[in-house]
Each structure stands twice: as C-alpha cells, then as structure tokens.
Amino acid sequence: MAMASVAPEQGVKIELAGVKLYFDGTVDRSLHDHLFPPAPPSPSIASSGAFSKDVPIDSTTGVWCRIFLPESALSSVSDGEVSRLPIVLYFHGGAFVLYSAASVFYHDECCKLAARIGAIVISVNYRLAPEHKLPAAFDDGFLALKWLQAQGNDLGVADPWLSSHADFSKCILMGHSSGATLLHHAVLTAAAAGSSYLQIIRGLILGIPFFGGIERTSSEIKYPYSHEIVTASDACWAISLPDGADRSHPYCSFLSSQNPDLLQTIQWPPSLVVVGALDPLYDRQIQYVQHIRKAGHEVTLKKYAYYGHGIRFPEVTRPEDVDEAYMIMQEFLTKCFRKFRVVPVT
C-alpha cells in the first residue's frame, strides 16, 4: 500500500506512489511510471525460469494479459513429452490505482510462480481508477475469465502457448490485495451471469484482501502503521468508487452485498486466504473468511504473525518463509486438482 498525501497548494488532491490526482479530476502518472518502470516481456529468453509475452484480451477496453510459460514446458516438448500445465489467472494489487501486470515486482514474482509450481500464469492488466472507476476493474476480471474459457473451448484459435501446454480443467484464480478483491467480485459476477462461467475454476487464492468500510475496526486503529495505511486506503477508495459512493458501497464492503443471497446459492470454489496478523486490514480479512464460511463454503486460512500489509504470497518477504509458502500452496492445489507437484528448488 502506498502512502497518500494531500497538497492543495500545488493543485494536487492526492498523491500515491508518484500518481498525482488533481482537483479537476486529471491524473499524472509520469512520476509513478519513472519510479516503477515496466519490465519488458521475454518471449524467447527465460527469466527466473519462465518465458513471458503480452496478449490482448479485449481491443475495446484495452485489457491485456502477460502470459508466463515455465521454461520446463519447452524442455519437455524437446524430450518428446508434452504435459498439460495448470493455469493461474492472476490479478495484481495496487488499491485499484497503482501498478500493472508489467510492474517489475509483479513480473518477477509471476516468473518465479510459473517456474516453481510448473503452471502457466496469466497476469491480467485491468483498467485503473480514477480514469476508470469501479466496477471497471471487476468487469475486466470477468472479461478475462470469459476470454480464458473461450481459449479452452476453441483450441484452434487459442494462443499457441495455451493450446500447446494448458490444461483448462485445472484453473485457479489468484489475487493480491486489491487483486484479491477484484477476484471476489469477478467470481460473483460470473456466478450471477450463469454457472457455466465457474466451471473452469477449481480454487481461489486471495492474498491480503483489500476491503473497507465506514466504521473503523480495532486493527485499523491500533496496529503498527495503521494511520498511514488506512489514510492511503481511504484515498484509494475515494477515487476508485463510483461518484457519490462511500465505503459502505458493496464494491468496498463485502457485508453490503447487492445480492445478499447469491453467495449462499452458488458453488463457490475452495478458497485459500492469506493474511498478515499485523495488517491494519486484518480484522476485515478475518471477517471475510467468516463471511464465506457462514455461506457454507470451504476456506483455508493462512495467518503470518510477523507480516503487515506487505505479503505477496507465495514470494513472501522473509526468505525462510518462502519454501513453507509454496508447500502451503501445494497442499491447497492438491485438494483442488487432486494431483499436483511443486518443482523443487535447485
């Protein structure tokens, strides 16, 4: 989560990680792009064990994705063994305002994720606020899910990496921070549109979900760095929500569902929710887990005692925790896919 500042004397309403929002509603991302330069795709030379390339999803909205293919997939082809790989449809974080699928840290982590678990990772570059207020990002998540389903239904026109290597029966959705929130709403949208859209989803991984509300929770008040993170969170929700909406809106608060009965009536995929015990948003994340369980759905909770709102699971901050994180992911995927193998570290 980036820190927020307000500088009206300079005509700047909010500044977040170099993104300047002016009082007239215009946005300047030039400094942000300088501070967080995009990593180029690498379709012919593997980086951190994976190749990558950018593929358009929808020309109307400009939504695209970066596909990460493990280097081992091409090695198996050269050996005459073609194995189908699971798919991770991934949504980056950034409070709906920051970053992209090409941001260097998300690019690097998706490379490592693809290589380590032997899966095709598809990182979606969805539209950002305030240029595109919610539900634009949620719509893009559902759009990406429909695109992926179409890829599996017609291998004749699918991307070559997917048609040659993907197992469309083994797909999970994974999101970090606001990407986890996007994931939640995209699945709800898919369920409301028809159960067929959920058929390819075997599981959900939500890392430090980004939810909010009007009333402050205990963790938002007392936890370390609460003021800075909550201030930044409020600022991002203010410029992301539809005009006139506040943090009681269903896009922000899962307890304010626009269709309160929907969650109880659908086949919600098994979920793994990862939280940090020192995260000011911790109370809301635990409430979310309870909310999903109350609706009768399976949720596995992984709590890190020494982390705040800075976990990008499974490439967690402390090196000694990374192997355990991948094993937790392996156990979860084993439940989802019945048979799954994590590539050991060499």
Short mmCIF file of C-alpha atoms in Angstrom, two decimals:
data_model
loop_
_atom_site.label_atom_id
_atom_site.label_comp_id
_atom_site.label_asym_id
_atom_site.label_seq_id
_atom_site.Cartn_x
_atom_site.Cartn_y
_atom_site.Cartn_z
CA MET A 1 0.00 0.00 0.00
CA ALA A 2 1.38 3.40 -0.96
CA MET A 3 1.30 6.42 1.30
CA ALA A 4 -1.18 9.20 0.50
CA SER A 5 -0.53 12.91 0.70
CA VAL A 6 -2.68 15.95 0.05
CA ALA A 7 -1.15 19.18 -1.26
CA PRO A 8 -3.89 21.66 -2.28
CA GLU A 9 -1.40 24.49 -2.56
CA GLN A 10 0.06 22.71 -5.57
CA GLY A 11 -3.31 21.81 -7.02
CA VAL A 12 -2.77 18.15 -6.06
CA LYS A 13 -5.64 16.44 -4.29
CA ILE A 14 -3.96 13.09 -3.64
CA GLU A 15 -0.52 11.68 -4.38
CA LEU A 16 0.04 7.93 -4.23
CA ALA A 17 3.41 6.38 -5.14
CA GLY A 18 4.01 9.10 -7.69
CA VAL A 19 0.45 9.16 -9.08
CA LYS A 20 -0.90 12.71 -8.79
CA LEU A 21 -4.66 13.29 -8.82
CA TYR A 22 -5.57 16.94 -9.31
CA PHE A 23 -8.66 18.73 -8.06
CA ASP A 24 -10.02 18.97 -11.60
CA GLY A 25 -10.01 15.15 -11.85
CA THR A 26 -6.99 14.86 -14.13
CA VAL A 27 -4.21 12.39 -13.37
CA ASP A 28 -0.44 12.49 -13.84
CA ARG A 29 1.24 9.07 -13.79
CA SER A 30 4.63 10.15 -15.18
CA LEU A 31 6.47 10.02 -11.86
CA HIS A 32 4.86 6.70 -10.98
CA ASP A 33 5.99 5.23 -14.29
CA HIS A 34 9.51 6.51 -13.56
CA LEU A 35 9.56 5.08 -10.03
CA PHE A 36 8.04 1.76 -11.11
CA PRO A 37 9.22 1.15 -14.70
CA PRO A 38 7.57 -1.75 -16.52
CA ALA A 39 9.52 -4.93 -17.14
CA PRO A 40 9.50 -5.96 -20.80
CA PRO A 41 8.15 -9.39 -21.76
CA SER A 42 10.71 -12.04 -22.65
CA PRO A 43 9.16 -14.48 -25.15
CA SER A 44 12.41 -16.09 -26.32
CA ILE A 45 14.78 -15.91 -23.33
CA ALA A 46 13.63 -17.30 -19.99
CA SER A 47 13.82 -15.03 -16.95
CA SER A 48 13.75 -16.63 -13.48
CA GLY A 49 12.72 -19.89 -15.14
CA ALA A 50 9.87 -18.63 -17.33
CA PHE A 51 9.20 -17.08 -20.72
CA SER A 52 6.66 -14.26 -20.99
CA LYS A 53 4.67 -12.43 -23.63
CA ASP A 54 1.80 -9.93 -23.83
CA VAL A 55 -1.51 -10.93 -25.39
CA PRO A 56 -4.60 -8.74 -25.99
CA ILE A 57 -7.85 -9.75 -24.30
CA ASP A 58 -10.23 -7.04 -25.47
CA SER A 59 -9.47 -4.34 -28.02
CA THR A 60 -12.42 -2.18 -26.96
CA THR A 61 -11.30 -1.71 -23.36
CA GLY A 62 -7.58 -2.20 -23.97
CA VAL A 63 -7.41 -5.04 -21.43
CA TRP A 64 -4.46 -7.36 -22.00
CA CYS A 65 -2.55 -10.03 -20.14
CA ARG A 66 1.02 -11.21 -19.71
CA ILE A 67 1.40 -14.97 -20.06
CA PHE A 68 4.23 -16.73 -18.22
CA LEU A 69 5.28 -20.14 -19.52
CA PRO A 70 7.71 -22.25 -17.46
CA GLU A 71 10.98 -22.99 -19.21
CA SER A 72 10.48 -26.62 -18.26
CA ALA A 73 7.42 -26.80 -20.53
CA LEU A 74 9.55 -26.35 -23.64
CA SER A 75 12.17 -28.75 -22.32
CA SER A 76 9.54 -31.48 -22.02
CA VAL A 77 8.44 -30.87 -25.62
CA SER A 78 12.01 -31.28 -26.85
CA ASP A 79 12.19 -34.57 -24.99
CA GLY A 80 9.03 -35.77 -26.73
CA GLU A 81 6.89 -35.48 -23.60
CA VAL A 82 4.04 -32.97 -23.85
CA SER A 83 2.38 -32.42 -20.48
CA ARG A 84 -0.56 -30.11 -19.87
CA LEU A 85 0.02 -27.47 -17.23
CA PRO A 86 -2.43 -25.94 -14.76
CA ILE A 87 -3.42 -22.29 -15.21
CA VAL A 88 -3.17 -19.48 -12.66
CA LEU A 89 -5.26 -16.45 -13.66
CA TYR A 90 -3.58 -13.69 -11.66
CA PHE A 91 -4.69 -10.18 -10.63
CA HIS A 92 -2.06 -7.74 -9.34
CA GLY A 93 -2.53 -5.38 -6.41
CA GLY A 94 -2.29 -1.60 -6.13
CA ALA A 95 -5.54 -0.46 -4.50
CA PHE A 96 -7.18 -0.20 -7.97
CA VAL A 97 -5.00 2.85 -8.67
CA LEU A 98 -1.40 1.64 -8.99
CA TYR A 99 0.84 -0.74 -10.93
CA SER A 100 0.24 -3.09 -13.84
CA ALA A 101 0.88 -6.63 -15.00
CA ALA A 102 4.23 -5.33 -16.27
CA SER A 103 5.35 -3.77 -12.96
CA VAL A 104 8.75 -5.28 -12.33
CA PHE A 105 7.99 -6.88 -8.95
CA TYR A 106 4.75 -8.48 -10.17
CA HIS A 107 6.50 -9.59 -13.37
CA ASP A 108 9.34 -11.19 -11.39
CA GLU A 109 7.00 -12.89 -8.95
CA CYS A 110 4.86 -14.33 -11.73
CA CYS A 111 8.01 -15.68 -13.40
CA LYS A 112 9.02 -17.42 -10.17
CA LEU A 113 5.49 -18.66 -9.55
CA ALA A 114 5.23 -20.22 -13.02
CA ALA A 115 8.64 -21.86 -12.74
CA ARG A 116 8.26 -23.10 -9.17
CA ILE A 117 4.82 -24.69 -9.43
CA GLY A 118 5.03 -25.67 -13.09
CA ALA A 119 1.96 -23.72 -14.18
CA ILE A 120 1.02 -21.20 -16.85
CA VAL A 121 0.45 -17.87 -15.11
CA ILE A 122 -1.77 -15.32 -16.85
CA SER A 123 -1.45 -11.89 -15.24
CA VAL A 124 -4.32 -9.59 -16.22
CA ASN A 125 -3.68 -5.91 -16.91
CA TYR A 126 -7.03 -4.43 -15.91
CA ARG A 127 -8.13 -0.80 -16.05
CA LEU A 128 -7.22 1.52 -13.17
CA ALA A 129 -9.01 4.28 -11.30
CA PRO A 130 -9.66 7.15 -11.27
CA GLU A 131 -9.63 7.14 -15.07
CA HIS A 132 -11.83 4.03 -14.92
CA LYS A 133 -13.81 3.87 -11.71
CA LEU A 134 -15.19 0.65 -10.29
CA PRO A 135 -16.72 -1.61 -11.45
CA ALA A 136 -14.38 -1.31 -14.46
CA ALA A 137 -11.69 -3.49 -12.83
CA PHE A 138 -14.29 -6.04 -11.72
CA ASP A 139 -15.74 -6.14 -15.23
CA ASP A 140 -12.25 -6.69 -16.61
CA GLY A 141 -11.74 -9.63 -14.25
CA PHE A 142 -14.91 -11.27 -15.52
CA LEU A 143 -13.90 -10.41 -19.08
CA ALA A 144 -10.57 -12.18 -18.55
CA LEU A 145 -12.37 -15.22 -17.19
CA LYS A 146 -14.65 -15.37 -20.23
CA TRP A 147 -11.63 -14.93 -22.52
CA LEU A 148 -9.85 -17.81 -20.82
CA GLN A 149 -12.91 -20.03 -21.10
CA ALA A 150 -13.16 -19.20 -24.81
CA GLN A 151 -9.49 -20.11 -25.24
CA GLY A 152 -10.20 -23.54 -23.82
CA ASN A 153 -13.37 -24.06 -25.85
CA ASP A 154 -11.72 -23.45 -29.21
CA LEU A 155 -8.11 -24.58 -29.22
CA GLY A 156 -7.95 -23.85 -32.94
CA VAL A 157 -7.83 -20.10 -32.30
CA ALA A 158 -6.30 -20.12 -28.82
CA ASP A 159 -2.96 -18.57 -28.07
CA PRO A 160 -0.28 -21.10 -29.13
CA TRP A 161 1.22 -21.35 -25.64
CA LEU A 162 -2.19 -22.14 -24.20
CA SER A 163 -3.28 -24.52 -26.96
CA SER A 164 0.00 -26.43 -26.70
CA HIS A 165 0.55 -26.52 -22.96
CA ALA A 166 -2.54 -25.53 -20.91
CA ASP A 167 -4.84 -27.87 -19.02
CA PHE A 168 -8.09 -25.92 -18.98
CA SER A 169 -9.59 -28.34 -16.47
CA LYS A 170 -7.11 -27.12 -13.85
CA CYS A 171 -7.52 -23.38 -13.37
CA ILE A 172 -7.28 -21.31 -10.22
CA LEU A 173 -7.79 -17.58 -9.71
CA MET A 174 -5.22 -15.72 -7.63
CA GLY A 175 -5.10 -12.10 -6.50
CA HIS A 176 -3.01 -9.84 -4.31
CA SER A 177 -4.55 -7.07 -2.19
CA SER A 178 -6.99 -5.22 -4.47
CA GLY A 179 -6.43 -8.05 -6.96
CA ALA A 180 -7.93 -10.40 -4.37
CA THR A 181 -10.92 -8.07 -4.02
CA LEU A 182 -11.25 -7.97 -7.81
CA LEU A 183 -11.15 -11.77 -7.84
CA HIS A 184 -14.00 -11.94 -5.31
CA HIS A 185 -16.23 -9.62 -7.33
CA ALA A 186 -15.33 -11.26 -10.66
CA VAL A 187 -16.44 -14.64 -9.32
CA LEU A 188 -19.68 -13.13 -8.01
CA THR A 189 -20.28 -11.54 -11.42
CA ALA A 190 -19.58 -14.85 -13.12
CA ALA A 191 -21.98 -16.65 -10.83
CA ALA A 192 -24.72 -14.11 -11.46
CA ALA A 193 -24.15 -14.44 -15.23
CA GLY A 194 -24.51 -18.22 -15.19
CA SER A 195 -22.95 -21.23 -13.52
CA SER A 196 -21.12 -22.22 -16.71
CA TYR A 197 -18.62 -19.41 -16.11
CA LEU A 198 -17.50 -21.05 -12.87
CA GLN A 199 -16.92 -24.48 -14.35
CA ILE A 200 -13.24 -23.99 -15.12
CA ILE A 201 -12.37 -22.52 -11.70
CA ARG A 202 -11.00 -25.12 -9.28
CA GLY A 203 -9.88 -22.80 -6.49
CA LEU A 204 -9.23 -19.25 -5.33
CA ILE A 205 -6.14 -17.78 -3.64
CA LEU A 206 -6.68 -14.39 -2.02
CA GLY A 207 -3.61 -12.67 -0.57
CA ILE A 208 -4.29 -9.88 1.95
CA PRO A 209 -7.72 -8.95 0.50
CA PHE A 210 -8.37 -5.22 0.28
CA PHE A 211 -11.78 -4.40 1.77
CA GLY A 212 -13.07 -1.37 3.65
CA GLY A 213 -16.00 0.16 5.47
CA ILE A 214 -17.23 3.27 7.23
CA GLU A 215 -16.65 2.24 10.85
CA ARG A 216 -13.06 1.71 11.92
CA THR A 217 -12.10 -1.77 13.07
CA SER A 218 -9.85 -2.48 16.02
CA SER A 219 -6.91 -3.41 13.79
CA GLU A 220 -7.31 -0.21 11.76
CA ILE A 221 -6.97 1.80 14.94
CA LYS A 222 -4.24 0.07 16.93
CA TYR A 223 -1.95 -1.84 14.60
CA PRO A 224 1.53 -0.55 13.58
CA TYR A 225 1.45 2.00 10.75
CA SER A 226 -2.36 1.96 10.86
CA HIS A 227 -2.73 5.68 10.23
CA GLU A 228 -0.57 5.69 7.09
CA ILE A 229 -2.12 2.58 5.56
CA VAL A 230 -5.70 3.47 6.47
CA THR A 231 -5.20 7.00 5.10
CA ALA A 232 -3.88 5.57 1.83
CA SER A 233 -6.71 3.04 1.76
CA ASP A 234 -9.34 5.75 2.26
CA ALA A 235 -7.78 7.84 -0.50
CA CYS A 236 -7.78 4.94 -2.96
CA TRP A 237 -11.38 4.01 -2.22
CA ALA A 238 -12.40 7.67 -2.59
CA ILE A 239 -11.05 7.87 -6.13
CA SER A 240 -12.00 4.32 -7.15
CA LEU A 241 -15.64 4.05 -6.10
CA PRO A 242 -18.45 5.36 -8.33
CA ASP A 243 -19.21 9.05 -8.00
CA GLY A 244 -21.26 9.73 -4.88
CA ALA A 245 -20.48 6.36 -3.25
CA ASP A 246 -18.80 5.93 0.13
CA ARG A 247 -17.08 2.98 1.83
CA SER A 248 -20.41 1.35 2.65
CA HIS A 249 -20.77 0.54 -1.05
CA PRO A 250 -20.79 -3.21 -1.90
CA TYR A 251 -17.67 -2.78 -4.03
CA CYS A 252 -15.80 -1.85 -0.85
CA SER A 253 -17.66 -3.67 1.93
CA PHE A 254 -18.49 -7.32 1.29
CA LEU A 255 -21.07 -7.06 4.11
CA SER A 256 -23.09 -4.68 1.89
CA SER A 257 -23.77 -7.16 -0.89
CA GLN A 258 -26.06 -6.02 -3.69
CA ASN A 259 -27.36 -9.60 -3.84
CA PRO A 260 -27.11 -10.95 -0.27
CA ASP A 261 -28.47 -14.39 -1.20
CA LEU A 262 -26.14 -15.02 -4.15
CA LEU A 263 -23.20 -16.34 -2.12
CA GLN A 264 -25.41 -18.92 -0.41
CA THR A 265 -26.85 -20.25 -3.66
CA ILE A 266 -23.73 -20.76 -5.79
CA GLN A 267 -20.91 -23.29 -5.91
CA TRP A 268 -18.14 -21.08 -4.55
CA PRO A 269 -14.72 -22.62 -5.30
CA PRO A 270 -12.48 -23.67 -2.37
CA SER A 271 -10.50 -20.68 -1.13
CA LEU A 272 -7.10 -20.07 0.42
CA VAL A 273 -6.94 -16.70 2.19
CA VAL A 274 -3.54 -15.36 3.27
CA VAL A 275 -3.36 -12.61 5.89
CA GLY A 276 -0.77 -10.81 8.00
CA ALA A 277 -1.54 -10.50 11.70
CA LEU A 278 -0.01 -7.00 11.78
CA ASP A 279 -2.06 -5.72 8.83
CA PRO A 280 -4.41 -2.85 9.74
CA LEU A 281 -6.91 -4.54 7.39
CA TYR A 282 -6.60 -7.81 9.35
CA ASP A 283 -9.98 -7.60 11.10
CA ARG A 284 -11.80 -7.13 7.79
CA GLN A 285 -9.91 -10.06 6.27
CA ILE A 286 -10.90 -12.34 9.15
CA GLN A 287 -14.49 -11.13 8.83
CA TYR A 288 -14.31 -12.01 5.13
CA VAL A 289 -13.19 -15.57 5.92
CA GLN A 290 -16.06 -15.91 8.40
CA HIS A 291 -18.44 -14.45 5.81
CA ILE A 292 -17.51 -17.07 3.20
CA ARG A 293 -17.62 -19.90 5.74
CA LYS A 294 -21.02 -18.77 7.02
CA ALA A 295 -22.31 -19.13 3.45
CA GLY A 296 -21.28 -22.79 3.63
CA HIS A 297 -18.08 -22.68 1.58
CA GLU A 298 -14.64 -24.12 2.23
CA VAL A 299 -11.92 -21.66 3.25
CA THR A 300 -8.33 -22.37 4.31
CA LEU A 301 -6.79 -19.53 6.32
CA LYS A 302 -3.03 -18.92 6.48
CA LYS A 303 -2.01 -16.30 9.01
CA TYR A 304 1.50 -14.83 9.16
CA ALA A 305 2.33 -13.50 12.61
CA TYR A 306 5.17 -11.19 11.58
CA TYR A 307 3.73 -9.51 8.49
CA GLY A 308 1.58 -6.47 7.85
CA HIS A 309 0.05 -5.42 4.54
CA GLY A 310 3.14 -6.45 2.60
CA ILE A 311 2.71 -10.11 1.71
CA ARG A 312 2.89 -11.18 -1.91
CA PHE A 313 2.22 -14.87 -1.41
CA PRO A 314 3.99 -17.21 -2.04
CA GLU A 315 7.05 -14.98 -2.61
CA VAL A 316 6.76 -13.68 0.95
CA THR A 317 9.25 -11.21 2.35
CA ARG A 318 11.35 -13.42 4.64
CA PRO A 319 13.37 -15.99 2.63
CA GLU A 320 12.92 -18.58 5.36
CA ASP A 321 9.15 -18.44 4.83
CA VAL A 322 9.16 -18.92 1.05
CA ASP A 323 9.55 -22.71 0.95
CA GLU A 324 6.77 -23.10 3.51
CA ALA A 325 4.56 -20.76 1.47
CA TYR A 326 4.99 -22.88 -1.64
CA MET A 327 4.22 -26.03 0.35
CA ILE A 328 1.02 -24.43 1.64
CA MET A 329 0.13 -23.60 -1.94
CA GLN A 330 0.97 -27.17 -2.97
CA GLU A 331 -1.34 -28.62 -0.33
CA PHE A 332 -4.15 -26.33 -1.42
CA LEU A 333 -3.68 -27.13 -5.10
CA THR A 334 -3.53 -30.83 -4.32
CA LYS A 335 -7.03 -30.51 -2.88
CA CYS A 336 -8.17 -28.56 -5.92
CA PHE A 337 -6.54 -30.69 -8.60
CA ARG A 338 -6.11 -33.99 -6.70
CA LYS A 339 -2.67 -34.41 -8.17
CA PHE A 340 -0.15 -31.58 -8.31
CA ARG A 341 3.60 -31.29 -7.95
CA VAL A 342 5.72 -28.33 -6.91
CA VAL A 343 9.07 -28.13 -8.69
CA PRO A 344 11.82 -28.39 -6.06
CA VAL A 345 14.34 -25.60 -5.66
CA THR A 346 17.76 -26.41 -7.17
#
